[in-house]
PDB file of C-alpha atoms and ligand atoms in Angstrom:
ATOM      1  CA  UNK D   1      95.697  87.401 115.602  1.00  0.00           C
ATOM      2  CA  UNK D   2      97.759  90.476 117.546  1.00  0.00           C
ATOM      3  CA  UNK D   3      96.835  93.516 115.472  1.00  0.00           C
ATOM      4  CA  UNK D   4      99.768  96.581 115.315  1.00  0.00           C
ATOM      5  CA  UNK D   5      98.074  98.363 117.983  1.00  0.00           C
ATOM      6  CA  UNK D   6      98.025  95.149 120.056  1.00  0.00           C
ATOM      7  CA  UNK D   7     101.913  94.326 119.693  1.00  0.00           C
ATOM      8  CA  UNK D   8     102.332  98.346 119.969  1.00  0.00           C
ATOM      9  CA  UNK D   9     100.358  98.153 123.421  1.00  0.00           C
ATOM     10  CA  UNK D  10     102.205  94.963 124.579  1.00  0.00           C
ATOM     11  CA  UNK D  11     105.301  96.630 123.588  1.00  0.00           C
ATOM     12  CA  UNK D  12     104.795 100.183 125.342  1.00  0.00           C
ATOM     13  CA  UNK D  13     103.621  98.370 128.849  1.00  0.00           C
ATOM     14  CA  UNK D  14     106.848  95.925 128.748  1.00  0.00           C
ATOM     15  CA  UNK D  15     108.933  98.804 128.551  1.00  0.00           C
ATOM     16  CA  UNK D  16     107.338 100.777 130.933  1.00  0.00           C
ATOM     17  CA  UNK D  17     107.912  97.694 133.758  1.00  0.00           C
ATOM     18  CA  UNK D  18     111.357  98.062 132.815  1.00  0.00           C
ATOM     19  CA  UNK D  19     111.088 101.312 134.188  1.00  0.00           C
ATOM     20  CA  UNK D  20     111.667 103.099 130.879  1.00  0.00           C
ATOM     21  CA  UNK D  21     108.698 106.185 130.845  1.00  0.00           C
ATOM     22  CA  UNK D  22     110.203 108.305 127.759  1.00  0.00           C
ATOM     23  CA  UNK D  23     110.352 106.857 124.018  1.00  0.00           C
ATOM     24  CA  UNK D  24     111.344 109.191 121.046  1.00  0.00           C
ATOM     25  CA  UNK D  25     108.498 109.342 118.021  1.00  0.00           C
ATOM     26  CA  UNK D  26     108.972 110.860 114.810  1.00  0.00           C
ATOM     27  CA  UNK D  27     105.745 112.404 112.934  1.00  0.00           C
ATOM     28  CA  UNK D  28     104.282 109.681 111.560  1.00  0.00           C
ATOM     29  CA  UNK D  29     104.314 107.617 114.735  1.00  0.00           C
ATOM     30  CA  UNK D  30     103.073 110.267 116.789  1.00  0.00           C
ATOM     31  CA  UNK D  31      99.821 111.030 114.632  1.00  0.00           C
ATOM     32  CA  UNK D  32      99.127 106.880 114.551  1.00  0.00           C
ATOM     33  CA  UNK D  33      99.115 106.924 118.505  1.00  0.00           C
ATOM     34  CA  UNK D  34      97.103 110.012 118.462  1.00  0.00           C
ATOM     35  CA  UNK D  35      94.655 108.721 116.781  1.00  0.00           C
ATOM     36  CA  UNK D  36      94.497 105.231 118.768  1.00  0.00           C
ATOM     37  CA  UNK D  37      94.247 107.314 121.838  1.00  0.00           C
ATOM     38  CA  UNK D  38      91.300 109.719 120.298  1.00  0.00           C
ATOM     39  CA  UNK D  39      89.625 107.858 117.113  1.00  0.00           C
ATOM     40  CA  UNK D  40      88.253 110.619 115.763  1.00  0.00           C
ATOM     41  CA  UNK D  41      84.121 110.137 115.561  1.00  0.00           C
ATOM     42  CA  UNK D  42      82.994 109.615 111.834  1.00  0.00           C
ATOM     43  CA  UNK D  43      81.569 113.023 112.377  1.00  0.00           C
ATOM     44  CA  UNK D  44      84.968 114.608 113.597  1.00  0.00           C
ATOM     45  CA  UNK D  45      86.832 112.949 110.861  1.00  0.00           C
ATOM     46  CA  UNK D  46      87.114 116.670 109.857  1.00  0.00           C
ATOM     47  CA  UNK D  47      88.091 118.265 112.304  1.00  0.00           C
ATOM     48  CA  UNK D  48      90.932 115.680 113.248  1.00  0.00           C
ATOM     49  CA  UNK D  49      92.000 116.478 110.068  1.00  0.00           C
ATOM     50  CA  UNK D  50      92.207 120.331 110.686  1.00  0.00           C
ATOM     51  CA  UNK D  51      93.989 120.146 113.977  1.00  0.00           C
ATOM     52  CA  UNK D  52      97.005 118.656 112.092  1.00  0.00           C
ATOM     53  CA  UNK D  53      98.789 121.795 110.941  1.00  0.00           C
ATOM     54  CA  UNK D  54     101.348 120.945 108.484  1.00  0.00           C
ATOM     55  CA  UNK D  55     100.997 118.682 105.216  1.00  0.00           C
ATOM     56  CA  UNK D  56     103.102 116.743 105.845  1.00  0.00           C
ATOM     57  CA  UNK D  57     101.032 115.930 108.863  1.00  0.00           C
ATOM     58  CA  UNK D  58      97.886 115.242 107.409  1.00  0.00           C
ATOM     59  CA  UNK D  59      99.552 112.892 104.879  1.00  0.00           C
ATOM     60  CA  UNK D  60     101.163 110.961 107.450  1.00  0.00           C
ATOM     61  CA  UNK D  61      97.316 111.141 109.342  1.00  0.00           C
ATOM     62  CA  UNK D  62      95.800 109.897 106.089  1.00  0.00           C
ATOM     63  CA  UNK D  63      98.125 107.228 105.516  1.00  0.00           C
ATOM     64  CA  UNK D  64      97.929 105.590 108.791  1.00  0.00           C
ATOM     65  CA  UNK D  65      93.713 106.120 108.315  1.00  0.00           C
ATOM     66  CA  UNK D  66      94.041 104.073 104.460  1.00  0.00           C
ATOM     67  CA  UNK D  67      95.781 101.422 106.256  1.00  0.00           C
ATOM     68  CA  UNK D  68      92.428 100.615 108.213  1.00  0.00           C
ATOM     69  CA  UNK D  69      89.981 101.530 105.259  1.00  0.00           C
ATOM     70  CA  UNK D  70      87.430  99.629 106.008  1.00  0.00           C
ATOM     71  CA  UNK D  71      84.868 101.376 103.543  1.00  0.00           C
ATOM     72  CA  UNK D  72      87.336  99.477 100.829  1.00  0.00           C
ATOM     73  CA  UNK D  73      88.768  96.175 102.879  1.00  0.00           C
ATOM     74  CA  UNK D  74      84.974  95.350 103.641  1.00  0.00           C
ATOM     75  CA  UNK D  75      84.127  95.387 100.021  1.00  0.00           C
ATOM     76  CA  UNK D  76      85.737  92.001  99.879  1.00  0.00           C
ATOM     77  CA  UNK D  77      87.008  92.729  96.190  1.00  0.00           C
ATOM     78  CA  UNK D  78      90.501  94.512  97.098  1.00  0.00           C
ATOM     79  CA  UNK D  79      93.928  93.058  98.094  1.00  0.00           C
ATOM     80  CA  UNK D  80      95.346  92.757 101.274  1.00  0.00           C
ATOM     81  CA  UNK D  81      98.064  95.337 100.726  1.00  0.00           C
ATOM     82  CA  UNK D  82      97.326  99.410 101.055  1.00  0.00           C
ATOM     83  CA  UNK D  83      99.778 101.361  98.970  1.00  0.00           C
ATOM     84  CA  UNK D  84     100.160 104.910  99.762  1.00  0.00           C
ATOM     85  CA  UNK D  85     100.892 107.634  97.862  1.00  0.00           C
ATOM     86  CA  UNK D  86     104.737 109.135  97.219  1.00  0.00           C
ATOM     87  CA  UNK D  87     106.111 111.878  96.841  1.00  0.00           C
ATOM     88  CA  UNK D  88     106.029 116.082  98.293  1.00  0.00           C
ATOM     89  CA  UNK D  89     103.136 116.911 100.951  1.00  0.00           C
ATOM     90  CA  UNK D  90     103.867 120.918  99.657  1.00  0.00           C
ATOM     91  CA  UNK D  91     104.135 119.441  95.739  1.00  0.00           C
ATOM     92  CA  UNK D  92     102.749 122.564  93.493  1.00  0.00           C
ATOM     93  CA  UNK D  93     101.734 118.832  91.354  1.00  0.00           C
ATOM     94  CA  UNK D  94      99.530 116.107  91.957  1.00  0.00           C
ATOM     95  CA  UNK D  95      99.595 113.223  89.994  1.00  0.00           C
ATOM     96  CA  UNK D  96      96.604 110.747  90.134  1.00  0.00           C
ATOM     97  CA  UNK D  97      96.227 107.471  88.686  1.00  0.00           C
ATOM     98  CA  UNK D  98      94.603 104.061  88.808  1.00  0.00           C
ATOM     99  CA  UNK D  99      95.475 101.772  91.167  1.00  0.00           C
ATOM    100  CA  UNK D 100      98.547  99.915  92.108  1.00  0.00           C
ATOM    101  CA  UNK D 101      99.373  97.046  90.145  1.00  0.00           C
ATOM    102  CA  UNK D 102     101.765  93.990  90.969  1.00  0.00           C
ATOM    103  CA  UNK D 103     104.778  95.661  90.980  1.00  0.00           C
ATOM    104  CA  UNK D 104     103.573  98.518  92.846  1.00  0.00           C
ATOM    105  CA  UNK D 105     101.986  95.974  95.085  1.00  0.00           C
ATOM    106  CA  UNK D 106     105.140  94.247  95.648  1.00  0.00           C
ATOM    107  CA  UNK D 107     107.100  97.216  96.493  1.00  0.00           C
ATOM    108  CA  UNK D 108     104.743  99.221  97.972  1.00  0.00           C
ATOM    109  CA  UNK D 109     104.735 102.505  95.946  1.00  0.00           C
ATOM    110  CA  UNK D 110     103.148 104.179  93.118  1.00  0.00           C
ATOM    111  CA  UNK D 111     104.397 103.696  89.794  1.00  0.00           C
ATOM    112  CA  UNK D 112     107.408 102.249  90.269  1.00  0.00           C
ATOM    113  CA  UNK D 113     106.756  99.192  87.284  1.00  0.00           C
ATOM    114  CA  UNK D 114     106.764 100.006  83.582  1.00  0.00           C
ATOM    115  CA  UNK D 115     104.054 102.594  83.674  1.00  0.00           C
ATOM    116  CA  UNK D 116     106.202 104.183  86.767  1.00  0.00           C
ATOM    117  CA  UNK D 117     109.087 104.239  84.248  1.00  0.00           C
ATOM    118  CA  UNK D 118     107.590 106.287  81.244  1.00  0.00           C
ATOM    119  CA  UNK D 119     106.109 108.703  84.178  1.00  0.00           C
ATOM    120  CA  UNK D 120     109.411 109.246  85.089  1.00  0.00           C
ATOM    121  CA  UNK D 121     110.697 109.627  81.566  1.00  0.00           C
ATOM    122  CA  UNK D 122     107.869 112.408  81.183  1.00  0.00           C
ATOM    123  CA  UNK D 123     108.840 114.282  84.631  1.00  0.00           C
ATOM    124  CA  UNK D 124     112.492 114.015  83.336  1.00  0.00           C
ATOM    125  CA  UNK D 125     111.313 115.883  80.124  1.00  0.00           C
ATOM    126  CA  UNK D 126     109.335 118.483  81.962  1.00  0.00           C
ATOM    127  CA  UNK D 127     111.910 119.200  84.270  1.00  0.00           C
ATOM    128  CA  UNK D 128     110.072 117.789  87.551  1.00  0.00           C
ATOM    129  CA  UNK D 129     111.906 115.396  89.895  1.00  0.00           C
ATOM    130  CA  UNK D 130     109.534 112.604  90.834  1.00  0.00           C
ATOM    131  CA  UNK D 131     110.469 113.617  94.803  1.00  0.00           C
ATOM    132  CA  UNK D 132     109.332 117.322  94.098  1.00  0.00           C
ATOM    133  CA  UNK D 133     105.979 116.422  92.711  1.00  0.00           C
ATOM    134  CA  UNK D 134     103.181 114.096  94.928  1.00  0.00           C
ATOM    135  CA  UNK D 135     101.710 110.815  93.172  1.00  0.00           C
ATOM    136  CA  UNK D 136      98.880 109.094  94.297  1.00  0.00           C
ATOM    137  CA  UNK D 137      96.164 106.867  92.902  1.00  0.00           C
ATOM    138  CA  UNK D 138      92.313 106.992  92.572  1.00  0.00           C
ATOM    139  CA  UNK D 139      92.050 103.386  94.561  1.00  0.00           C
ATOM    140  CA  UNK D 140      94.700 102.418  97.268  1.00  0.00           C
ATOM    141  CA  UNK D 141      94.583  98.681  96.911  1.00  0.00           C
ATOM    142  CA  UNK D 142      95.174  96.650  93.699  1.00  0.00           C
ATOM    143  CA  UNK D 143      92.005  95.141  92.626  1.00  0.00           C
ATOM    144  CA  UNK D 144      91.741  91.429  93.118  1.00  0.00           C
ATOM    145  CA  UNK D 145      91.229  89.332  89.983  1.00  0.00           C
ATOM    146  CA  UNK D 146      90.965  86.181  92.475  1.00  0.00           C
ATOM    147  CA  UNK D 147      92.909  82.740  91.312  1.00  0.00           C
ATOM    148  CA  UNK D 148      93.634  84.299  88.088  1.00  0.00           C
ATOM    149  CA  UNK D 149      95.784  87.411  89.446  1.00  0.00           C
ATOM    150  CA  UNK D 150      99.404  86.375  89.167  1.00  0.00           C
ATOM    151  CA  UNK D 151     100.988  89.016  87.559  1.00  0.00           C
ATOM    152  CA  UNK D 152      97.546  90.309  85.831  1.00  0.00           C
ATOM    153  CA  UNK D 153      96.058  94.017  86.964  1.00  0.00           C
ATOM    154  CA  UNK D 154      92.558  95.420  86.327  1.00  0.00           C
ATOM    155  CA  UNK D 155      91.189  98.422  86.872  1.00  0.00           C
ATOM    156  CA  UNK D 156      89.213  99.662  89.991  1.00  0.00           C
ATOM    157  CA  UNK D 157      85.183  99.233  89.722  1.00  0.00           C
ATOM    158  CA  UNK D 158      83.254 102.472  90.739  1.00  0.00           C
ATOM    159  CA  UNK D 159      82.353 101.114  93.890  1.00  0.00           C
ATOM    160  CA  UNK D 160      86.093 100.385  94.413  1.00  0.00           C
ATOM    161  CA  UNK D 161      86.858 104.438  93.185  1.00  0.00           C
ATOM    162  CA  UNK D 162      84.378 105.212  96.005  1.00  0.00           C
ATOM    163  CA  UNK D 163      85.006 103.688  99.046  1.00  0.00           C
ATOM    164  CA  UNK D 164      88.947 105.716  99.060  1.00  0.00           C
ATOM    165  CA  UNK D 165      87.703 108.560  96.767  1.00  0.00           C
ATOM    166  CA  UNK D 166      87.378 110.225 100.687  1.00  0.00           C
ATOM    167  CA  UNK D 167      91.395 109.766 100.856  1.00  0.00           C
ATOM    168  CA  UNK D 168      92.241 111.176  97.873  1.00  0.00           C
ATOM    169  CA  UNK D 169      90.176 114.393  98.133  1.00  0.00           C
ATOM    170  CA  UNK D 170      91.248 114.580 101.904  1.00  0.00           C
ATOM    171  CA  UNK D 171      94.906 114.267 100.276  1.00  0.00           C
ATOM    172  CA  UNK D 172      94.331 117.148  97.964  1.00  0.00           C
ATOM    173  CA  UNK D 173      92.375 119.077 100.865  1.00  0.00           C
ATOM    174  CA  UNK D 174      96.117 118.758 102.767  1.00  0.00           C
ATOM    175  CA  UNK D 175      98.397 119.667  99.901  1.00  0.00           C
ATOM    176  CA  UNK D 176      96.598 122.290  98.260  1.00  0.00           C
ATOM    177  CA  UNK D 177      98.389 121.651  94.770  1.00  0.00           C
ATOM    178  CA  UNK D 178      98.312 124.507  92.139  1.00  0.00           C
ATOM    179  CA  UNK D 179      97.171 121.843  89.314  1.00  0.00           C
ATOM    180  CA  UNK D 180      96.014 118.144  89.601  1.00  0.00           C
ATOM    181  CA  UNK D 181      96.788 115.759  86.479  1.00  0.00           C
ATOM    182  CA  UNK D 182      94.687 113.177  86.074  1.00  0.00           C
ATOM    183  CA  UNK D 183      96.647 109.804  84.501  1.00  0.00           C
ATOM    184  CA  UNK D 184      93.838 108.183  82.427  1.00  0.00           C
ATOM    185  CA  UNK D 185      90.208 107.636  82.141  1.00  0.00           C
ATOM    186  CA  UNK D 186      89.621 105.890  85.658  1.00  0.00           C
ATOM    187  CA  UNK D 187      91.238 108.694  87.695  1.00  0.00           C
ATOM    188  CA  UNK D 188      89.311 111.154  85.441  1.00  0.00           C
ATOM    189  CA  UNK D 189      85.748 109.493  85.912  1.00  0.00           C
ATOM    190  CA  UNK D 190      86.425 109.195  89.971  1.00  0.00           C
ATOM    191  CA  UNK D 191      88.110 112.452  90.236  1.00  0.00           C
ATOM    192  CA  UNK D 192      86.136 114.439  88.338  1.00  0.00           C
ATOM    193  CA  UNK D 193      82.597 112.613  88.254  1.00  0.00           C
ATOM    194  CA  UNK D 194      82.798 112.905  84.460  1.00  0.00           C
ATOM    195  CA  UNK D 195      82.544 109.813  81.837  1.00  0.00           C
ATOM    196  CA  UNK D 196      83.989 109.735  78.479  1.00  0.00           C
ATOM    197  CA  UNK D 197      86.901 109.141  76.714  1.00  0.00           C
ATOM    198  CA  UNK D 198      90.617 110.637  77.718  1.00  0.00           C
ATOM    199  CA  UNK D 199      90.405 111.951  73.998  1.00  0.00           C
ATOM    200  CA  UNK D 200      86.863 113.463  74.927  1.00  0.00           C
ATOM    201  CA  UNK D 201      88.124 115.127  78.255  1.00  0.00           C
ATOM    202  CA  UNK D 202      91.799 116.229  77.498  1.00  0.00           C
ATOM    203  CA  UNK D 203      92.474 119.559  76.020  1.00  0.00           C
ATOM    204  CA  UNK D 204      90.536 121.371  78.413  1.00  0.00           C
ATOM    205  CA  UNK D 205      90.645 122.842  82.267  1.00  0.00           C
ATOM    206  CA  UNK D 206      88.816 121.228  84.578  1.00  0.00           C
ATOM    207  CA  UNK D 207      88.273 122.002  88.377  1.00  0.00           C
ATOM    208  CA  UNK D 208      88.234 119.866  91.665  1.00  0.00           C
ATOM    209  CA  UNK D 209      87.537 121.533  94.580  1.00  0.00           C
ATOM    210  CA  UNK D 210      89.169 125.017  93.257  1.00  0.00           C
ATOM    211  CA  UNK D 211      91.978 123.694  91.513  1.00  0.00           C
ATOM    212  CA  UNK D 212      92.707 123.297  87.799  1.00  0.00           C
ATOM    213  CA  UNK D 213      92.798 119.452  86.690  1.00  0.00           C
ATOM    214  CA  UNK D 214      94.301 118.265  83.180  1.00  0.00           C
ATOM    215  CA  UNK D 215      93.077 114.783  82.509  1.00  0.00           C
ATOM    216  CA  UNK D 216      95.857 112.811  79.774  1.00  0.00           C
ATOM    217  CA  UNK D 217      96.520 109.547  78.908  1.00  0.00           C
ATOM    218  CA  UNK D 218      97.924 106.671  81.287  1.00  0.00           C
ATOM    219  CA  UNK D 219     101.524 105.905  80.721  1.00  0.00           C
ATOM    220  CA  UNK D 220     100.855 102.629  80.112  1.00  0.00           C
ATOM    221  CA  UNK D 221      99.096 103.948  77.196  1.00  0.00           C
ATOM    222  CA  UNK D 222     102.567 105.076  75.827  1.00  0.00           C
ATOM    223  CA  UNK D 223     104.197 101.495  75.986  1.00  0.00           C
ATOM    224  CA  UNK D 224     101.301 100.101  74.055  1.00  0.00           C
ATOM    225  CA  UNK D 225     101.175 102.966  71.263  1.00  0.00           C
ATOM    226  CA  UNK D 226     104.732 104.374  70.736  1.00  0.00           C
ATOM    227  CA  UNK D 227     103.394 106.852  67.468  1.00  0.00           C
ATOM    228  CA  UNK D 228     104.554 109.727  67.276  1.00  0.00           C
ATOM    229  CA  UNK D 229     101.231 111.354  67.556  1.00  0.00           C
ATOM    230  CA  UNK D 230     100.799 109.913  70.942  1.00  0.00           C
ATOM    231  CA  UNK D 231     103.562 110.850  72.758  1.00  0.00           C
ATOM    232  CA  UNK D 232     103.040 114.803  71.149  1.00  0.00           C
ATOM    233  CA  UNK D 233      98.929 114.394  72.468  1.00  0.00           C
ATOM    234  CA  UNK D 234     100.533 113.466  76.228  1.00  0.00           C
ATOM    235  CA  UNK D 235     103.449 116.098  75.934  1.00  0.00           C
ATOM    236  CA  UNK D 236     100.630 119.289  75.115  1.00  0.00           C
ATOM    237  CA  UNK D 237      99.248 118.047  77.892  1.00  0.00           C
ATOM    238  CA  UNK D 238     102.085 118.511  79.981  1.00  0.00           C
ATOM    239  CA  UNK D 239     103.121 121.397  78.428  1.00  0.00           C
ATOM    240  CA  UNK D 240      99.763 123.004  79.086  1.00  0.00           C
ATOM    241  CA  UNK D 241     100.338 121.459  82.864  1.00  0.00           C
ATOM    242  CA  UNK D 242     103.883 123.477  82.631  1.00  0.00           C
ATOM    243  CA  UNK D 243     102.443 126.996  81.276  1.00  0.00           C
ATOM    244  CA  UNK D 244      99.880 126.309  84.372  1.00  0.00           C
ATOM    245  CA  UNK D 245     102.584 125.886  86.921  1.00  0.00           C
ATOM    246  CA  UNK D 246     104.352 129.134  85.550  1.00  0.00           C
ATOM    247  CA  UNK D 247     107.604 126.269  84.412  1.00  0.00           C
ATOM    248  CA  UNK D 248     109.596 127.930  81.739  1.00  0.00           C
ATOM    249  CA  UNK D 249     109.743 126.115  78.703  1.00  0.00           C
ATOM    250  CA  UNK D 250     112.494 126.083  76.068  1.00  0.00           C
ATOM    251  CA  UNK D 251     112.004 126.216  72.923  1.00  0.00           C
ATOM    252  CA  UNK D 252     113.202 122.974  72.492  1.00  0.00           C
ATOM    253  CA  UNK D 253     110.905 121.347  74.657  1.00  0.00           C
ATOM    254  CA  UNK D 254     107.829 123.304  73.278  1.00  0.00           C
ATOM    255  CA  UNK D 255     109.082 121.347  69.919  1.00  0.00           C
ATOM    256  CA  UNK D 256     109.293 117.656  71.518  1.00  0.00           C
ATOM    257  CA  UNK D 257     107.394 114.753  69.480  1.00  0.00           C
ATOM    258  CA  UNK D 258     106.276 117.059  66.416  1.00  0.00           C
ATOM    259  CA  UNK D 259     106.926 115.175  63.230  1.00  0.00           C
ATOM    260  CA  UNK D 260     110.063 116.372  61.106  1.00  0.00           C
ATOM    261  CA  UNK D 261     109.813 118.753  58.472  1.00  0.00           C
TER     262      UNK D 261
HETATM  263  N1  URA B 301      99.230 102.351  87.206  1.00  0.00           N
HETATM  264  C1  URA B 301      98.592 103.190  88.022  1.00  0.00           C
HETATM  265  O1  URA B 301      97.612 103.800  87.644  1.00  0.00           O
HETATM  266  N2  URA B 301      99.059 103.377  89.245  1.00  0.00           N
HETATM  267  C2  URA B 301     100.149 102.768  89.679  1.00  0.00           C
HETATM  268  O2  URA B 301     100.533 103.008  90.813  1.00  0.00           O
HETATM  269  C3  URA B 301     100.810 101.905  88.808  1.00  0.00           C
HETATM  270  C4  URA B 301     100.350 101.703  87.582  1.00  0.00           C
END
């Protein structure tokens, strides 16, 4: 089977017989053929990384390295299909989650089912547009659940967290955010190397790699528990995420999801 960089090759040499020796390349393109001309050794992995000088750069490095993962395809326990993260390289917020599910899958983006749906509704609320913040999740491929899959999800294994836990911190080493929220217990535990309970480890400041992380509950949590309490649990969260990223808050929204009086 012709692999991209195959047909890309084949490509490139029949235009060059037709005597054409200039083709245009935007950013991403440009940092894929770089690094097909100069792999970087697992060694320099680092330093290819550092040469790139914008984020926007590095992303578009990273995402062209997750598409050949083979610490996670060679685990045998992953889907075909690598979904990258979304969103702004120079996002002041990083949003991690799970993995991709079947929608996400299917369209190849994070959160763009259900769970992508009450995320938005929470942005909305906090006054983010999904396009100014960056969302990416702990594992880049939806876990396989074999012949049962069909529309069914599971979460990531921590071998699964650890073969693209390398992409995700080398996303955060590019963007730099001010805070990092953590969407759930999975992102949490592989983020953050702690265990417990999203009720055990939200409520307080944590740190990756400098930077404050707030760990609070997945959205799909929301569309399974629609109390009241819930939904005022996730919004201190984000309201402590807000005071963090210096976001003014009305006094309305400081009041969101607290039970009348
Ligand atoms: N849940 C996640 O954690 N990530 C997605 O991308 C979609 C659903």
């Amino acid at each position: 089977m012709s692999t991209l960089r195959d047909i890309t090759r084949k490509g490139l040499q029949c235009l060059r017989e037709r005597g054409v020796d200039r083709v245009a390349l935007d950013g991403e393109a440009r940092v894929i053929l770089q690094n097909w001309i100069a792999p970087p050794a697992a060694d320099g992995r680092k330093t290819a990384e550092r040469e790139l000088s914008t984020p926007e750069q590095k992303i578009a490095y990273l995402r062209a390295r997750a598409e050949h993962w083979s610490a996670a395809r060679r685990l045998g326990t992953l889907r075909e299909r690598m979904v990258f993260s979304t969103g702004d390289a120079h996002a002041r917020l990083v949003l991690v989650g799970e993995a991709p599910g079947y929608d996400e899958e299917r369209l190849g983006e994070p959160f763009v089912g259900k769970a992508g749906q009450k995320l938005n509704e929470i942005l909305h609320a906090m006054g983010l547009a999904r396009e100014k913040v960056y969302i990416t999740n702990i594992c880049k491929f939806r876990p396989s659940m074999g012949e049962r899959q069909g529309t069914a999800n599971r979460a990531p294994d921590p071998e699964e967290i650890a073969a693209c836990l390398p992409i995700v911190q080398a996303e955060l080493r590019a963007i730099r955010p001010a805070c990092i929220l953590c969407l759930g217990a999975t992102a949490a535990h592989g983020l953050l190397g702690q265990q417990g309970s999203v009720g055990s480890l939200r409520g307080a400041w944590w740190e990756h790699d400098g930077i404050p992380v707030r760990v609070t509950y997945h959205p799909s949590y929301l569309l399974r528990n629609e109390a009241l309490s819930a939904r005022r649990a996730v919004w201190e969260d984000m309201l402590a995420v807000m005071e963090k990223l210096e976001i003014p808050i009305s006094d309305k929204q400081r009041g969101y999801f607290l039970p009348r009086t």
